[in-house]
GROMACS .gro file of C-alpha atoms in nm:
model
  432
    1MET     CA    1   0.000   0.000   0.000
    2ASN     CA    2   0.124   0.353  -0.074
    3ALA     CA    3   0.244   0.562   0.220
    4PHE     CA    4  -0.015   0.836   0.184
    5PRO     CA    5   0.022   1.129   0.429
    6TYR     CA    6  -0.335   1.093   0.556
    7ASP     CA    7  -0.526   0.777   0.643
    8ALA     CA    8  -0.855   0.970   0.652
    9VAL     CA    9  -0.971   1.261   0.435
   10ALA     CA   10  -1.303   1.447   0.445
   11PHE     CA   11  -1.425   1.658   0.155
   12ASP     CA   12  -1.666   1.948   0.133
   13LEU     CA   13  -1.925   1.914  -0.146
   14ASP     CA   14  -2.013   2.249  -0.307
   15GLY     CA   15  -1.716   2.439  -0.446
   16THR     CA   16  -1.475   2.159  -0.359
   17LEU     CA   17  -1.594   1.840  -0.527
   18PHE     CA   18  -1.843   2.019  -0.751
   19ASP     CA   19  -1.864   2.344  -0.940
   20ALA     CA   20  -2.201   2.418  -0.785
   21GLU     CA   21  -2.249   2.789  -0.848
   22GLU     CA   22  -2.492   2.766  -1.141
   23GLY     CA   23  -2.699   2.489  -0.987
   24ILE     CA   24  -2.740   2.663  -0.651
   25ALA     CA   25  -2.781   3.021  -0.775
   26SER     CA   26  -3.038   2.933  -1.042
   27SER     CA   27  -3.240   2.727  -0.794
   28VAL     CA   28  -3.240   3.003  -0.532
   29CYS     CA   29  -3.346   3.265  -0.787
   30ARG     CA   30  -3.625   3.043  -0.918
   31ALA     CA   31  -3.747   2.973  -0.564
   32MET     CA   32  -3.752   3.340  -0.467
   33GLU     CA   33  -3.920   3.437  -0.793
   34SER     CA   34  -4.196   3.180  -0.733
   35LEU     CA   35  -4.271   3.349  -0.400
   36GLY     CA   36  -4.257   3.703  -0.537
   37LEU     CA   37  -3.933   3.791  -0.359
   38PRO     CA   38  -3.674   4.005  -0.540
   39VAL     CA   39  -3.307   3.907  -0.555
   40PRO     CA   40  -3.099   4.209  -0.446
   41PRO     CA   41  -2.909   4.326  -0.756
   42GLU     CA   42  -2.596   4.392  -0.551
   43ALA     CA   43  -2.583   4.037  -0.408
   44ASP     CA   44  -2.280   3.828  -0.511
   45LEU     CA   45  -2.444   3.493  -0.583
   46ARG     CA   46  -2.109   3.314  -0.558
   47GLU     CA   47  -2.142   3.366  -0.185
   48LEU     CA   48  -2.433   3.120  -0.184
   49VAL     CA   49  -2.184   2.836  -0.232
   50GLY     CA   50  -2.048   2.709   0.098
   51PRO     CA   51  -2.237   2.860   0.393
   52PRO     CA   52  -2.564   2.712   0.523
   53LEU     CA   53  -2.830   2.837   0.284
   54ARG     CA   54  -3.064   2.962   0.557
   55ASP     CA   55  -2.792   3.199   0.675
   56SER     CA   56  -2.732   3.326   0.319
   57LEU     CA   57  -3.102   3.386   0.263
   58ARG     CA   58  -3.117   3.610   0.569
   59THR     CA   59  -2.788   3.796   0.533
   60LEU     CA   60  -2.701   3.796   0.162
   61LEU     CA   61  -3.046   3.798   0.000
   62LYS     CA   62  -3.235   3.989   0.276
   63VAL     CA   63  -3.520   3.738   0.292
   64PRO     CA   64  -3.760   3.822   0.578
   65GLN     CA   65  -3.741   3.572   0.865
   66GLU     CA   66  -4.098   3.449   0.811
   67MET     CA   67  -4.021   3.369   0.447
   68VAL     CA   68  -3.697   3.175   0.501
   69GLU     CA   69  -3.863   2.835   0.542
   70PRO     CA   70  -4.100   2.879   0.242
   71VAL     CA   71  -3.799   2.975   0.028
   72MET     CA   72  -3.608   2.672   0.155
   73THR     CA   73  -3.896   2.442   0.062
   74ALA     CA   74  -3.929   2.594  -0.285
   75TYR     CA   75  -3.552   2.581  -0.330
   76HIS     CA   76  -3.532   2.212  -0.248
   77ASP     CA   77  -3.806   2.135  -0.500
   78VAL     CA   78  -3.630   2.326  -0.780
   79PHE     CA   79  -3.288   2.196  -0.685
   80ARG     CA   80  -3.394   1.831  -0.691
   81ALA     CA   81  -3.573   1.873  -1.024
   82GLU     CA   82  -3.305   2.059  -1.215
   83GLY     CA   83  -3.049   2.248  -1.005
   84MET     CA   84  -2.826   1.958  -0.910
   85ARG     CA   85  -2.815   1.847  -1.273
   86ARG     CA   86  -2.627   2.170  -1.343
   87TYR     CA   87  -2.345   2.063  -1.114
   88ALA     CA   88  -2.010   1.960  -1.261
   89VAL     CA   89  -1.740   1.751  -1.095
   90TYR     CA   90  -1.411   1.939  -1.092
   91PRO     CA   91  -1.142   1.791  -1.322
   92HIS     CA   92  -0.921   1.512  -1.183
   93LEU     CA   93  -1.120   1.474  -0.859
   94ARG     CA   94  -1.275   1.146  -0.971
   95THR     CA   95  -0.920   1.013  -1.014
   96VAL     CA   96  -0.812   1.153  -0.675
   97LEU     CA   97  -1.103   0.979  -0.502
   98ARG     CA   98  -1.024   0.651  -0.678
   99MET     CA   99  -0.656   0.671  -0.582
  100LEU     CA  100  -0.742   0.738  -0.218
  101LYS     CA  101  -0.981   0.443  -0.205
  102ASP     CA  102  -0.733   0.215  -0.381
  103GLY     CA  103  -0.472   0.324  -0.126
  104GLY     CA  104  -0.691   0.225   0.167
  105VAL     CA  105  -0.763   0.582   0.280
  106HIS     CA  106  -1.095   0.650   0.456
  107VAL     CA  107  -1.289   0.905   0.248
  108GLY     CA  108  -1.572   1.106   0.401
  109LEU     CA  109  -1.804   1.389   0.299
  110ALA     CA  110  -1.882   1.678   0.534
  111THR     CA  111  -2.140   1.918   0.391
  112SER     CA  112  -2.388   2.172   0.520
  113LYS     CA  113  -2.639   2.031   0.272
  114PRO     CA  114  -2.900   1.785   0.400
  115ARG     CA  115  -2.743   1.440   0.401
  116LYS     CA  116  -3.004   1.279   0.176
  117MET     CA  117  -2.964   1.555  -0.082
  118ALA     CA  118  -2.585   1.519  -0.075
  119GLU     CA  119  -2.620   1.144  -0.123
  120ALA     CA  120  -2.853   1.204  -0.418
  121ILE     CA  121  -2.592   1.430  -0.584
  122LEU     CA  122  -2.320   1.170  -0.534
  123ARG     CA  123  -2.546   0.904  -0.687
  124LEU     CA  124  -2.636   1.126  -0.983
  125PHE     CA  125  -2.268   1.161  -1.072
  126ALA     CA  126  -2.177   0.804  -0.969
  127LEU     CA  127  -1.941   0.910  -0.691
  128GLU     CA  128  -2.114   0.740  -0.399
  129ASP     CA  129  -1.893   0.430  -0.403
  130TYR     CA  130  -1.584   0.639  -0.326
  131PHE     CA  131  -1.719   0.756   0.011
  132ASP     CA  132  -1.713   0.561   0.336
  133ARG     CA  133  -1.927   0.811   0.523
  134VAL     CA  134  -2.152   1.104   0.436
  135ALA     CA  135  -2.224   1.363   0.705
  136GLY     CA  136  -2.478   1.635   0.633
  137GLU     CA  137  -2.719   1.861   0.811
  138GLY     CA  138  -3.078   1.772   0.884
  139MET     CA  139  -3.374   1.957   0.736
  140GLU     CA  140  -3.442   2.141   1.064
  141GLU     CA  141  -3.317   2.493   1.129
  142LYS     CA  142  -3.077   2.402   1.411
  143GLN     CA  143  -2.743   2.317   1.251
  144LEU     CA  144  -2.467   2.082   1.364
  145GLY     CA  145  -2.188   2.305   1.239
  146LYS     CA  146  -1.887   2.221   1.024
  147ALA     CA  147  -1.662   2.086   1.300
  148GLU     CA  148  -1.920   1.829   1.408
  149LEU     CA  149  -1.989   1.734   1.047
  150ILE     CA  150  -1.616   1.673   0.995
  151ARG     CA  151  -1.600   1.454   1.306
  152ARG     CA  152  -1.895   1.250   1.181
  153ALA     CA  153  -1.741   1.210   0.835
  154LEU     CA  154  -1.417   1.067   0.976
  155PRO     CA  155  -1.368   0.719   1.126
  156GLU     CA  156  -1.351   0.661   1.502
  157ARG     CA  157  -0.977   0.598   1.482
  158TYR     CA  158  -0.717   0.750   1.252
  159GLU     CA  159  -0.353   0.848   1.261
  160ARG     CA  160  -0.375   1.173   1.066
  161ALA     CA  161  -0.675   1.330   0.897
  162ALA     CA  162  -0.751   1.630   0.679
  163MET     CA  163  -1.051   1.831   0.563
  164VAL     CA  164  -1.052   1.958   0.204
  165GLY     CA  165  -1.272   2.264   0.152
  166ASP     CA  166  -1.297   2.592  -0.034
  167ARG     CA  167  -1.439   2.832   0.227
  168ARG     CA  168  -1.343   2.971   0.567
  169PHE     CA  169  -1.613   2.760   0.735
  170ASP     CA  170  -1.432   2.445   0.621
  171MET     CA  171  -1.093   2.560   0.750
  172ALA     CA  172  -1.232   2.685   1.081
  173GLY     CA  173  -1.420   2.356   1.120
  174ALA     CA  174  -1.105   2.156   1.050
  175ARG     CA  175  -0.912   2.353   1.311
  176GLU     CA  176  -1.188   2.301   1.570
  177ALA     CA  177  -1.205   1.930   1.487
  178GLY     CA  178  -0.829   1.898   1.532
  179VAL     CA  179  -0.741   1.797   1.175
  180ASP     CA  180  -0.544   1.960   0.895
  181GLY     CA  181  -0.731   2.204   0.671
  182ILE     CA  182  -0.650   2.180   0.300
  183GLY     CA  183  -0.775   2.486   0.116
  184ALA     CA  184  -0.921   2.419  -0.228
  185GLY     CA  185  -0.788   2.711  -0.429
  186TRP     CA  186  -1.007   2.624  -0.729
  187GLY     CA  187  -1.332   2.682  -0.539
  188CYS     CA  188  -1.527   2.991  -0.437
  189GLY     CA  189  -1.306   3.113  -0.155
  190THR     CA  190  -0.991   3.322  -0.194
  191GLU     CA  191  -0.646   3.215  -0.076
  192GLU     CA  192  -0.651   3.502   0.175
  193GLU     CA  193  -0.984   3.381   0.315
  194LEU     CA  194  -0.856   3.026   0.353
  195VAL     CA  195  -0.523   3.122   0.511
  196THR     CA  196  -0.688   3.366   0.751
  197ALA     CA  197  -0.931   3.093   0.858
  198GLY     CA  198  -0.640   2.865   0.949
  199ALA     CA  199  -0.572   2.648   0.645
  200THR     CA  200  -0.273   2.420   0.694
  201VAL     CA  201  -0.201   2.449   0.322
  202VAL     CA  202  -0.379   2.593   0.017
  203VAL     CA  203  -0.347   2.402  -0.309
  204PRO     CA  204  -0.413   2.595  -0.632
  205ASP     CA  205  -0.577   2.320  -0.836
  206THR     CA  206  -0.688   1.958  -0.832
  207GLU     CA  207  -0.360   1.836  -0.984
  208ALA     CA  208  -0.178   1.985  -0.686
  209LEU     CA  209  -0.430   1.817  -0.454
  210ARG     CA  210  -0.353   1.481  -0.614
  211ALA     CA  211   0.019   1.536  -0.561
  212LEU     CA  212  -0.041   1.630  -0.196
  213LEU     CA  213  -0.281   1.349  -0.103
  214CYS     CA  214  -0.135   1.069  -0.320
  215PRO     CA  215   0.240   1.132  -0.346
  216GLY     CA  216   0.420   0.875  -0.556
  217ALA     CA  217   0.104   0.677  -0.634
  218GLN     CA  218   0.053   0.564  -0.991
  219VAL     CA  219  -0.229   0.739  -1.175
  220PRO     CA  220  -0.484   0.479  -1.294
  221ARG     CA  221  -0.491   0.411  -1.666
  222GLY     CA  222  -0.737   0.626  -1.857
  223PHE     CA  223  -0.997   0.523  -2.114
  224PHE     CA  224  -0.995   0.528  -2.493
  225LEU     CA  225  -1.336   0.599  -2.651
  226SER     CA  226  -1.383   0.628  -3.027
  227VAL     CA  227  -1.694   0.748  -3.210
  228GLU     CA  228  -1.787   0.604  -3.550
  229GLY     CA  229  -2.065   0.639  -3.805
  230PRO     CA  230  -2.130   0.700  -4.173
  231ASP     CA  231  -2.085   1.047  -4.319
  232GLY     CA  232  -2.385   1.254  -4.210
  233SER     CA  233  -2.459   1.054  -3.895
  234GLY     CA  234  -2.410   1.365  -3.679
  235LYS     CA  235  -2.077   1.260  -3.535
  236THR     CA  236  -1.928   1.605  -3.484
  237THR     CA  237  -2.239   1.735  -3.308
  238GLN     CA  238  -2.262   1.431  -3.086
  239VAL     CA  239  -1.892   1.437  -3.000
  240ASP     CA  240  -1.936   1.802  -2.896
  241LEU     CA  241  -2.225   1.713  -2.665
  242LEU     CA  242  -2.059   1.399  -2.532
  243GLU     CA  243  -1.740   1.585  -2.448
  244LYS     CA  244  -1.938   1.844  -2.251
  245SER     CA  245  -2.130   1.578  -2.057
  246LEU     CA  246  -1.823   1.370  -1.975
  247ARG     CA  247  -1.645   1.679  -1.844
  248GLN     CA  248  -1.950   1.746  -1.625
  249TYR     CA  249  -1.904   1.399  -1.474
  250GLY     CA  250  -1.546   1.489  -1.388
  251TYR     CA  251  -1.356   1.308  -1.660
  252SER     CA  252  -1.036   1.468  -1.787
  253VAL     CA  253  -1.121   1.455  -2.158
  254LEU     CA  254  -0.872   1.485  -2.440
  255ARG     CA  255  -1.066   1.527  -2.762
  256THR     CA  256  -0.902   1.438  -3.091
  257ARG     CA  257  -0.988   1.315  -3.441
  258GLU     CA  258  -0.881   1.102  -3.734
  259PRO     CA  259  -0.731   1.152  -3.972
  260GLY     CA  260  -0.540   1.418  -3.779
  261GLY     CA  261  -0.501   1.491  -3.412
  262CYS     CA  262  -0.140   1.618  -3.422
  263PRO     CA  263   0.058   1.833  -3.669
  264ILE     CA  264   0.202   1.555  -3.885
  265SER     CA  265  -0.130   1.370  -3.897
  266GLU     CA  266  -0.318   1.690  -3.980
  267ASP     CA  267  -0.087   1.746  -4.278
  268ILE     CA  268  -0.171   1.396  -4.399
  269ARG     CA  269  -0.542   1.466  -4.345
  270ARG     CA  270  -0.530   1.759  -4.585
  271ILE     CA  271  -0.382   1.537  -4.856
  272ILE     CA  272  -0.637   1.261  -4.803
  273LEU     CA  273  -0.948   1.479  -4.809
  274ASP     CA  274  -0.841   1.728  -5.079
  275THR     CA  275  -1.085   1.705  -5.373
  276ALA     CA  276  -0.792   1.785  -5.604
  277ASN     CA  277  -0.649   1.440  -5.526
  278ALA     CA  278  -0.924   1.249  -5.705
  279ASP     CA  279  -0.669   1.020  -5.873
  280MET     CA  280  -0.540   0.882  -5.543
  281CYS     CA  281  -0.545   0.501  -5.562
  282PRO     CA  282  -0.710   0.297  -5.281
  283GLU     CA  283  -0.377   0.152  -5.164
  284CYS     CA  284  -0.221   0.498  -5.129
  285GLU     CA  285  -0.525   0.621  -4.941
  286ALA     CA  286  -0.516   0.328  -4.699
  287LEU     CA  287  -0.145   0.370  -4.635
  288LEU     CA  288  -0.184   0.742  -4.570
  289TYR     CA  289  -0.456   0.675  -4.313
  290ALA     CA  290  -0.233   0.417  -4.142
  291ALA     CA  291   0.063   0.657  -4.142
  292SER     CA  292  -0.148   0.933  -3.991
  293ARG     CA  293  -0.278   0.690  -3.728
  294ALA     CA  294   0.070   0.569  -3.631
  295GLN     CA  295   0.182   0.922  -3.546
  296HIS     CA  296  -0.147   1.001  -3.372
  297VAL     CA  297  -0.126   0.695  -3.147
  298ALA     CA  298   0.239   0.752  -3.060
  299GLN     CA  299   0.219   1.126  -3.001
  300VAL     CA  300  -0.131   1.178  -2.860
  301ILE     CA  301  -0.347   0.877  -2.774
  302ARG     CA  302  -0.109   0.647  -2.588
  303PRO     CA  303   0.052   0.922  -2.372
  304ALA     CA  304  -0.289   1.064  -2.276
  305VAL     CA  305  -0.434   0.726  -2.175
  306GLU     CA  306  -0.122   0.653  -1.971
  307ARG     CA  307  -0.168   0.990  -1.793
  308GLY     CA  308  -0.516   0.879  -1.686
  309MET     CA  309  -0.715   1.085  -1.936
  310LEU     CA  310  -1.028   0.988  -2.125
  311VAL     CA  311  -0.939   1.012  -2.493
  312LEU     CA  312  -1.245   1.092  -2.707
  313CYS     CA  313  -1.158   1.027  -3.071
  314ASP     CA  314  -1.375   1.116  -3.371
  315ARG     CA  315  -1.304   0.806  -3.588
  316PHE     CA  316  -1.028   0.550  -3.551
  317VAL     CA  317  -0.919   0.228  -3.721
  318ASP     CA  318  -1.278   0.101  -3.765
  319SER     CA  319  -1.324   0.380  -4.019
  320SER     CA  320  -1.033   0.249  -4.226
  321VAL     CA  321  -1.170  -0.104  -4.214
  322ALA     CA  322  -1.510   0.026  -4.329
  323TYR     CA  323  -1.405   0.286  -4.587
  324GLN     CA  324  -1.090   0.136  -4.736
  325GLY     CA  325  -1.156  -0.229  -4.658
  326GLY     CA  326  -1.524  -0.225  -4.747
  327GLY     CA  327  -1.587   0.087  -4.954
  328ARG     CA  328  -1.267   0.068  -5.161
  329GLY     CA  329  -1.279  -0.311  -5.179
  330LEU     CA  330  -0.928  -0.370  -5.042
  331GLY     CA  331  -1.065  -0.626  -4.797
  332THR     CA  332  -1.126  -0.571  -4.428
  333GLU     CA  333  -0.858  -0.816  -4.313
  334VAL     CA  334  -0.596  -0.658  -4.541
  335VAL     CA  335  -0.669  -0.315  -4.391
  336ARG     CA  336  -0.654  -0.451  -4.036
  337GLN     CA  337  -0.313  -0.601  -4.102
  338LEU     CA  338  -0.197  -0.279  -4.266
  339ASN     CA  339  -0.294  -0.084  -3.952
  340ALA     CA  340  -0.162  -0.335  -3.698
  341PRO     CA  341   0.178  -0.160  -3.654
  342ALA     CA  342   0.008   0.179  -3.627
  343VAL     CA  343  -0.249   0.069  -3.365
  344GLY     CA  344  -0.043  -0.180  -3.164
  345ASP     CA  345  -0.226  -0.251  -2.839
  346MET     CA  346  -0.419   0.078  -2.844
  347MET     CA  347  -0.757  -0.042  -2.965
  348PRO     CA  348  -1.045   0.159  -2.813
  349ASP     CA  349  -1.186   0.040  -2.482
  350ALA     CA  350  -1.528   0.120  -2.627
  351THR     CA  351  -1.661   0.248  -2.959
  352LEU     CA  352  -1.983   0.446  -2.991
  353TYR     CA  353  -2.146   0.381  -3.329
  354LEU     CA  354  -2.412   0.621  -3.458
  355SER     CA  355  -2.639   0.396  -3.661
  356ILE     CA  356  -2.831   0.543  -3.956
  357ASP     CA  357  -2.897   0.435  -4.314
  358HIS     CA  358  -2.612   0.559  -4.532
  359ALA     CA  359  -2.842   0.726  -4.788
  360ALA     CA  360  -3.033   0.925  -4.525
  361ALA     CA  361  -2.707   1.018  -4.354
  362LEU     CA  362  -2.545   1.141  -4.674
  363ARG     CA  363  -2.847   1.354  -4.765
  364ARG     CA  364  -2.821   1.516  -4.425
  365ARG     CA  365  -2.445   1.569  -4.471
  366LEU     CA  366  -2.474   1.728  -4.816
  367ARG     CA  367  -2.732   1.976  -4.689
  368ALA     CA  368  -2.485   2.094  -4.424
  369SER     CA  369  -2.171   2.181  -4.621
  370GLU     CA  370  -1.954   2.107  -4.922
  371PRO     CA  371  -1.860   1.738  -4.947
  372ASP     CA  372  -1.499   1.618  -4.922
  373ARG     CA  373  -1.334   1.368  -5.157
  374LEU     CA  374  -1.475   1.057  -4.988
  375GLU     CA  375  -1.825   1.201  -4.953
  376LEU     CA  376  -1.837   1.252  -5.331
  377GLU     CA  377  -1.821   0.876  -5.389
  378ALA     CA  378  -2.115   0.692  -5.547
  379ASP     CA  379  -2.400   0.540  -5.348
  380ASP     CA  380  -2.270   0.183  -5.380
  381PHE     CA  381  -1.943   0.291  -5.212
  382HIS     CA  382  -2.131   0.418  -4.906
  383GLU     CA  383  -2.346   0.104  -4.901
  384ARG     CA  384  -2.032  -0.112  -4.881
  385VAL     CA  385  -1.904   0.112  -4.601
  386GLN     CA  386  -2.223   0.061  -4.404
  387HIS     CA  387  -2.210  -0.317  -4.448
  388ALA     CA  388  -1.847  -0.323  -4.334
  389TYR     CA  389  -1.937  -0.128  -4.021
  390GLU     CA  390  -2.227  -0.363  -3.945
  391LYS     CA  391  -1.999  -0.667  -3.973
  392GLN     CA  392  -1.748  -0.511  -3.734
  393ILE     CA  393  -2.027  -0.452  -3.484
  394ARG     CA  394  -2.142  -0.815  -3.509
  395ASP     CA  395  -1.784  -0.935  -3.459
  396ASN     CA  396  -1.710  -0.698  -3.166
  397ARG     CA  397  -2.032  -0.673  -2.967
  398ARG     CA  398  -1.851  -0.615  -2.640
  399ARG     CA  399  -1.665  -0.311  -2.768
  400PHE     CA  400  -1.934  -0.141  -2.978
  401LEU     CA  401  -2.211   0.071  -2.825
  402THR     CA  402  -2.475   0.125  -3.093
  403VAL     CA  403  -2.715   0.421  -3.083
  404ASN     CA  404  -2.994   0.505  -3.328
  405ALA     CA  405  -2.878   0.828  -3.493
  406ASP     CA  406  -3.201   0.878  -3.690
  407GLN     CA  407  -3.359   1.079  -3.405
  408SER     CA  408  -3.350   1.436  -3.281
  409VAL     CA  409  -3.012   1.569  -3.171
  410ASP     CA  410  -3.119   1.569  -2.805
  411ALA     CA  411  -3.253   1.213  -2.821
  412VAL     CA  412  -2.931   1.085  -2.977
  413ALA     CA  413  -2.724   1.273  -2.719
  414HIS     CA  414  -2.928   1.123  -2.435
  415ASP     CA  415  -2.888   0.769  -2.567
  416ALA     CA  416  -2.519   0.818  -2.647
  417LEU     CA  417  -2.433   0.945  -2.299
  418LYS     CA  418  -2.631   0.667  -2.135
  419ALA     CA  419  -2.452   0.405  -2.345
  420VAL     CA  420  -2.106   0.546  -2.271
  421LEU     CA  421  -2.172   0.582  -1.899
  422SER     CA  422  -2.294   0.222  -1.888
  423ARG     CA  423  -1.942   0.123  -1.989
  424LEU     CA  424  -1.754   0.378  -1.779
  425LEU     CA  425  -1.980   0.344  -1.476
  426PRO     CA  426  -2.144   0.000  -1.471
  427GLN     CA  427  -2.354   0.097  -1.169
  428LEU     CA  428  -2.545   0.343  -1.392
  429LYS     CA  429  -2.644   0.075  -1.641
  430ASP     CA  430  -3.001   0.058  -1.515
  431LYS     CA  431  -3.043   0.430  -1.442
  432ASP     CA  432  -3.207   0.676  -1.679
   0.00000   0.00000   0.00000
């Protein structure tokens, strides 16, 4: 086991684990609006993140005492329905939590939010399995206070413990509880605020937190996700949306594409797709794709996966098998063998395939912009491409995640994210 400096670590929720500002502020404003209460224009809504909300309603938003509880009730309704879905896990923290758990460190949560609500947020973002204990306030007005919440989040016995938080309440609570206070410099509090409140140390970002809490520990391998589909399947749009959603879940995403993804490979891309190169023979085309891929894997994909990142790649070797092996008629096995040195052991961990009839997809694509050299090919070429893709899916059912792309953009995005999360987070498989 790694010699981590702490055998128990408690985390704050809002502003420390999650970028919570939008979710909290929008829910508070909606709640006050529903009760006919104005939000003071001079109020800094960032200050809502961290302190007990009842206190902020009274002091920051000037809510009359008799209206505090009605606003709290309305807030909880709005927050459960939509506010917490606007949260985003800060980058790298999912990896930090995993490394702590793998290292045998007790991980707790100490939040001024109601415990059941905090647990619901952890479940929504599939973080609950990383926590040994969750300590939160009750729904009543009398509060436990941060120091007591920290004590409840920690185990009965420990050698050395720390509280990670972004506001003065967290650092003061850590000091009162007799544990180190680690100031989260990426959150809502300032370094001056954290130091003044007694922080043992302030770390500027989550990478620095990982170095502090898990010194010398190996970063877990990342994940390689490719996205495939015929021209016009909506790949670029769906990759945009998928990248945004995966970042919200706390994944450190490196987005790339093929052909391309690095300077040498991008130069090759321009040659491949240039409509002036209509005389390019199938063998040359296939070799250029493989050459581009070799550089891409060596320079971008492999290093990123080894650093623990989630690589999101718009097309990979399956495209070559489909387009050059099937469409060009070179043979799928020939193309696989041609790409073997380029790919090595870096096949995708999962491949999202956007399924749509090639003719419908191409009509959609041609309405959007000028076609490239491959998109100008005849219908029978694209039919062979589709059949080659379908055979790859049949032969690799474990790797491929197939989504119906002949739906609205939002419907496809919903299904795509659900499919990807089912592979990344198996516990979400049955959740909608």
